[in-house]
Tab-separated table of C-alpha atoms in Angstrom:
chain	number	residue	atom	x	y	z
A	200	MET	CA	128.071	35.930	75.412
A	201	SER	CA	129.252	36.474	71.832
A	202	ARG	CA	126.877	35.712	68.980
A	203	ARG	CA	127.736	34.951	65.368
A	204	VAL	CA	125.428	34.057	62.495
A	205	VAL	CA	126.700	32.396	59.304
A	206	GLY	CA	125.099	31.030	56.175
A	207	VAL	CA	124.432	27.314	55.890
A	208	THR	CA	126.817	25.583	53.478
A	209	LEU	CA	127.656	21.982	52.692
A	210	ASP	CA	130.758	22.429	54.843
A	211	ASN	CA	128.929	23.333	58.054
A	212	LEU	CA	125.863	21.070	57.875
A	213	GLU	CA	127.462	18.952	60.574
A	214	HIS	CA	127.045	21.919	62.946
A	215	LEU	CA	123.269	21.557	62.787
A	216	SER	CA	121.517	19.671	65.556
A	217	LYS	CA	120.659	16.033	64.852
A	218	HIS	CA	117.021	17.052	64.462
A	219	SER	CA	117.708	19.858	61.948
A	220	ARG	CA	120.200	17.722	60.040
A	221	THR	CA	117.743	14.879	59.514
A	222	CYS	CA	114.371	16.675	59.340
A	223	VAL	CA	113.071	16.564	55.759
A	224	PHE	CA	109.498	17.507	56.630
A	225	TRP	CA	109.670	20.546	54.337
A	226	GLU	CA	112.178	19.341	51.779
A	227	LEU	CA	110.267	16.273	50.527
A	228	ALA	CA	106.679	15.536	49.578
A	229	PRO	CA	104.910	13.541	52.321
A	230	HIS	CA	105.180	10.128	50.615
A	231	LEU	CA	108.864	10.664	49.783
A	232	LYS	CA	109.542	11.756	53.358
A	233	GLU	CA	108.067	8.482	54.609
A	234	GLN	CA	110.270	6.510	52.214
A	235	ALA	CA	113.393	8.413	53.280
A	236	GLU	CA	112.603	7.797	56.951
A	237	GLU	CA	111.938	4.112	56.299
A	238	PHE	CA	115.260	3.573	54.551
A	239	GLY	CA	117.218	5.859	56.884
A	240	ASP	CA	118.655	8.340	54.391
A	241	THR	CA	117.054	11.575	55.594
A	242	GLU	CA	120.432	13.180	56.276
A	243	PHE	CA	121.478	12.535	52.680
A	244	GLU	CA	118.175	13.975	51.417
A	245	LYS	CA	118.649	17.113	53.528
A	246	GLU	CA	122.149	17.630	52.141
A	247	ALA	CA	120.897	17.093	48.583
A	248	TRP	CA	118.146	19.691	49.105
A	249	VAL	CA	120.554	22.278	50.529
A	250	SER	CA	122.974	21.667	47.660
A	251	SER	CA	120.226	22.082	45.046
A	252	VAL	CA	118.800	25.294	46.520
A	253	LEU	CA	122.251	26.825	47.025
A	254	LEU	CA	123.055	26.142	43.382
A	255	GLU	CA	119.774	27.298	41.867
A	256	TRP	CA	118.711	30.121	44.199
A	257	GLY	CA	121.428	30.985	46.708
A	258	SER	CA	121.701	31.138	50.488
A	259	CYS	CA	118.878	29.182	52.144
A	260	GLY	CA	119.777	28.881	55.816
A	261	ARG	CA	121.546	30.389	58.804
A	262	ILE	CA	123.305	28.926	61.839
A	263	ILE	CA	123.733	30.964	65.016
A	264	TYR	CA	126.662	30.355	67.368
A	265	CYS	CA	126.991	31.425	70.988
A	266	ASP	CA	130.576	31.560	72.192
A	267	GLY	CA	131.481	29.350	69.259
A	268	ILE	CA	128.847	26.691	70.036
A	269	PRO	CA	126.070	26.017	67.465
A	270	ALA	CA	122.878	27.162	69.199
A	271	GLY	CA	120.208	27.147	66.498
A	272	SER	CA	119.362	27.369	62.824
A	273	VAL	CA	116.750	28.467	60.322
A	274	PHE	CA	115.985	27.544	56.710
A	275	TYR	CA	114.155	29.438	53.972
A	276	ALA	CA	113.520	29.060	50.238
A	277	PRO	CA	111.071	29.930	47.463
A	278	PRO	CA	107.773	28.019	47.849
A	279	ALA	CA	108.499	26.041	44.669
A	280	ALA	CA	111.518	24.504	46.417
A	281	VAL	CA	109.442	23.450	49.458
A	282	PRO	CA	107.203	20.498	48.461
A	283	ARG	CA	105.515	20.187	51.872
A	284	SER	CA	104.118	23.724	51.579
A	285	LEU	CA	101.444	22.457	49.173
A	286	ALA	CA	100.089	19.990	51.740
A	287	PHE	CA	98.837	22.574	54.243
A	288	PRO	CA	95.150	23.566	54.368
A	289	THR	CA	96.253	27.214	54.230
A	290	SER	CA	98.361	26.712	51.089
A	291	PRO	CA	99.642	28.017	48.807
A	292	ALA	CA	102.209	30.529	49.961
A	293	SER	CA	102.134	33.857	48.123
A	294	ALA	CA	104.134	34.046	44.908
A	295	ASP	CA	105.981	37.192	46.036
A	296	ALA	CA	107.208	35.676	49.310
A	297	VAL	CA	110.016	33.392	50.418
A	298	LEU	CA	108.946	30.614	52.776
A	299	MET	CA	110.665	30.271	56.147
A	300	THR	CA	110.568	26.600	57.098
A	301	GLY	CA	112.439	24.999	59.974
A	302	LEU	CA	113.566	27.260	62.827
A	303	GLU	CA	115.204	25.737	65.886
A	304	VAL	CA	116.942	27.067	68.984
A	305	LEU	CA	118.447	24.362	71.182
A	306	PRO	CA	116.768	24.047	74.607
A	307	GLU	CA	119.813	25.193	76.572
A	308	PHE	CA	119.941	28.448	74.580
A	309	ARG	CA	116.250	29.370	74.629
A	310	GLY	CA	114.969	32.509	76.305
A	311	GLY	CA	117.803	34.706	75.085
A	312	GLY	CA	116.254	36.087	71.912
A	313	LEU	CA	118.201	33.882	69.493
A	314	GLY	CA	115.069	32.983	67.531
A	315	ARG	CA	114.365	36.659	66.941
A	316	VAL	CA	117.975	37.196	65.833
A	317	LEU	CA	117.635	34.382	63.293
A	318	VAL	CA	114.435	35.870	61.857
A	319	GLN	CA	116.032	39.326	61.653
A	320	THR	CA	119.033	37.856	59.861
A	321	VAL	CA	116.787	36.166	57.305
A	322	ALA	CA	114.845	39.424	56.821
A	323	LYS	CA	118.059	41.367	56.260
A	324	ASP	CA	119.330	38.858	53.705
A	325	LEU	CA	116.067	38.752	51.759
A	326	THR	CA	115.592	42.529	51.844
A	327	ARG	CA	119.006	42.881	50.273
A	328	ARG	CA	117.918	40.391	47.584
A	329	GLY	CA	114.775	42.370	46.767
A	330	VAL	CA	112.233	39.946	48.279
A	331	LYS	CA	108.928	41.550	49.339
A	332	ALA	CA	107.939	39.292	52.231
A	333	ILE	CA	108.598	36.192	54.308
A	334	GLU	CA	105.779	33.735	54.893
A	335	ALA	CA	105.607	30.783	57.265
A	336	PHE	CA	103.130	28.119	58.261
A	337	GLY	CA	102.689	28.215	62.019
A	338	ASP	CA	101.563	25.620	64.516
A	339	ASN	CA	98.801	26.707	66.911
A	340	GLN	CA	99.186	23.526	68.964
A	341	PRO	CA	102.926	22.892	69.270
A	342	ASP	CA	104.150	19.848	71.142
A	343	ASP	CA	106.466	20.928	73.941
A	344	ASP	CA	107.809	17.417	74.482
A	345	GLY	CA	110.354	17.540	71.676
A	346	PRO	CA	111.664	19.402	68.625
A	347	SER	CA	109.202	20.227	65.884
A	348	CYS	CA	109.647	20.955	62.198
A	349	VAL	CA	106.872	23.615	62.256
A	350	THR	CA	107.433	26.916	64.057
A	351	PRO	CA	104.916	27.800	66.807
A	352	ALA	CA	102.485	30.438	65.548
A	353	ASP	CA	102.778	32.412	68.798
A	354	PHE	CA	106.499	32.902	68.232
A	355	LEU	CA	105.935	34.123	64.673
A	356	LEU	CA	103.407	36.674	65.924
A	357	GLN	CA	105.858	37.858	68.591
A	358	VAL	CA	108.555	38.615	66.011
A	359	GLY	CA	106.316	40.629	63.701
A	360	PHE	CA	104.466	38.177	61.454
A	361	LYS	CA	100.774	38.795	60.743
A	362	THR	CA	98.189	36.109	60.040
A	363	VAL	CA	97.114	36.172	56.389
A	364	ARG	CA	95.099	32.956	56.394
A	365	PRO	CA	93.845	31.707	59.759
A	366	HIS	CA	93.362	28.074	60.688
A	367	PRO	CA	92.744	26.321	64.039
A	368	ARG	CA	96.032	24.409	63.710
A	369	TRP	CA	98.046	25.584	60.695
A	370	PRO	CA	97.719	29.343	60.032
A	371	ARG	CA	99.795	30.993	57.333
A	372	LEU	CA	101.590	34.140	58.472
A	373	ARG	CA	103.473	36.892	56.663
A	374	LEU	CA	106.209	39.390	57.481
A	375	GLU	CA	106.423	42.312	55.075
A	376	LEU	CA	109.950	43.381	54.155
A	377	ARG	CA	110.783	46.980	53.501
A	378	SER	CA	112.721	47.581	50.306
A	379	ALA	CA	116.038	49.384	50.230
A	380	SER	CA	114.329	52.342	48.536
A	381	SER	CA	111.729	52.648	51.299
A	382	TRP	CA	114.497	52.672	53.897
A	383	LYS	CA	116.168	55.512	51.984
A	384	GLU	CA	112.904	57.443	51.715
A	385	ASP	CA	112.272	57.071	55.444
A	386	VAL	CA	115.743	58.340	56.295
A	387	GLU	CA	115.424	61.321	53.955
A	388	ALA	CA	112.008	62.186	55.412
A	389	ALA	CA	113.369	61.980	58.950
A	390	LEU	CA	116.266	64.266	58.066
A	391	GLU	CA	113.902	66.763	56.457
A	392	ARG	CA	111.732	66.850	59.588
A	393	LEU	CA	114.810	67.284	61.742
A	394	LEU	CA	116.176	70.167	59.691
A	395	SER	CA	112.806	71.915	59.517
A	396	SER	CA	112.592	71.885	63.299
A	397	VAL	CA	115.973	73.530	63.764
A	398	THR	CA	116.093	77.313	63.637
A	399	VAL	CA	119.490	78.805	62.961
A	400	THR	CA	119.913	82.310	64.267
A	401	ASN	CA	122.349	84.443	62.255
A	402	THR	CA	121.370	87.807	63.719
A	403	ILE	CA	124.346	89.760	65.014
A	404	ALA	CA	123.492	92.017	67.870
A	405	GLU	CA	124.474	95.676	67.277
A	406	PRO	CA	126.705	97.144	69.933
A	407	SER	CA	125.184	99.932	71.947
A	408	PHE	CA	127.108	103.190	72.429
A	409	ARG	CA	126.695	105.907	74.961
A	410	PRO	CA	127.529	109.404	73.955
A	411	ALA	CA	130.639	110.733	75.605
């Protein structure tokens, strides 16, 4: 099975699942979300949010394809661009972190590690952009009956997040990102240890002669 991950753009929003394309849980304040749902324009609101964040901040989502079929997606943005983040009892998100919001893998593609791939792709992108950490609000009591806009806390813990503010239902978790300089330092240190453990022998054995 071939996998491909691409950035979310206005041109590929239609590749998102119906749930991801219309979920504005994170993108709007609670009262505005209710209004958008009442008047049926959540898809427009989602597109407007993506357009705004792309323009003001840059890449804010990823779509993963399996054999050319859209299999899942993830969104992320600075906390200031995520109104719902202020409504959680474990708010606010840290100022030095980017908030990972909706993460979805379609049911028929679950169990193959695609969620982990999406998180790793986000981490790689944000590390390259100099971000220190990713934070996410997790759900300790996810509903297995249907798609959710909040990522299960157990999944976040499995992919490396650590709880920074516990809560019975809505903990806030954090994944530290290693800077490019720390990667370089680690590589240099590993090379130094490797070279110090190698002994190069340059001694040339002297030939032995017997007297005639």
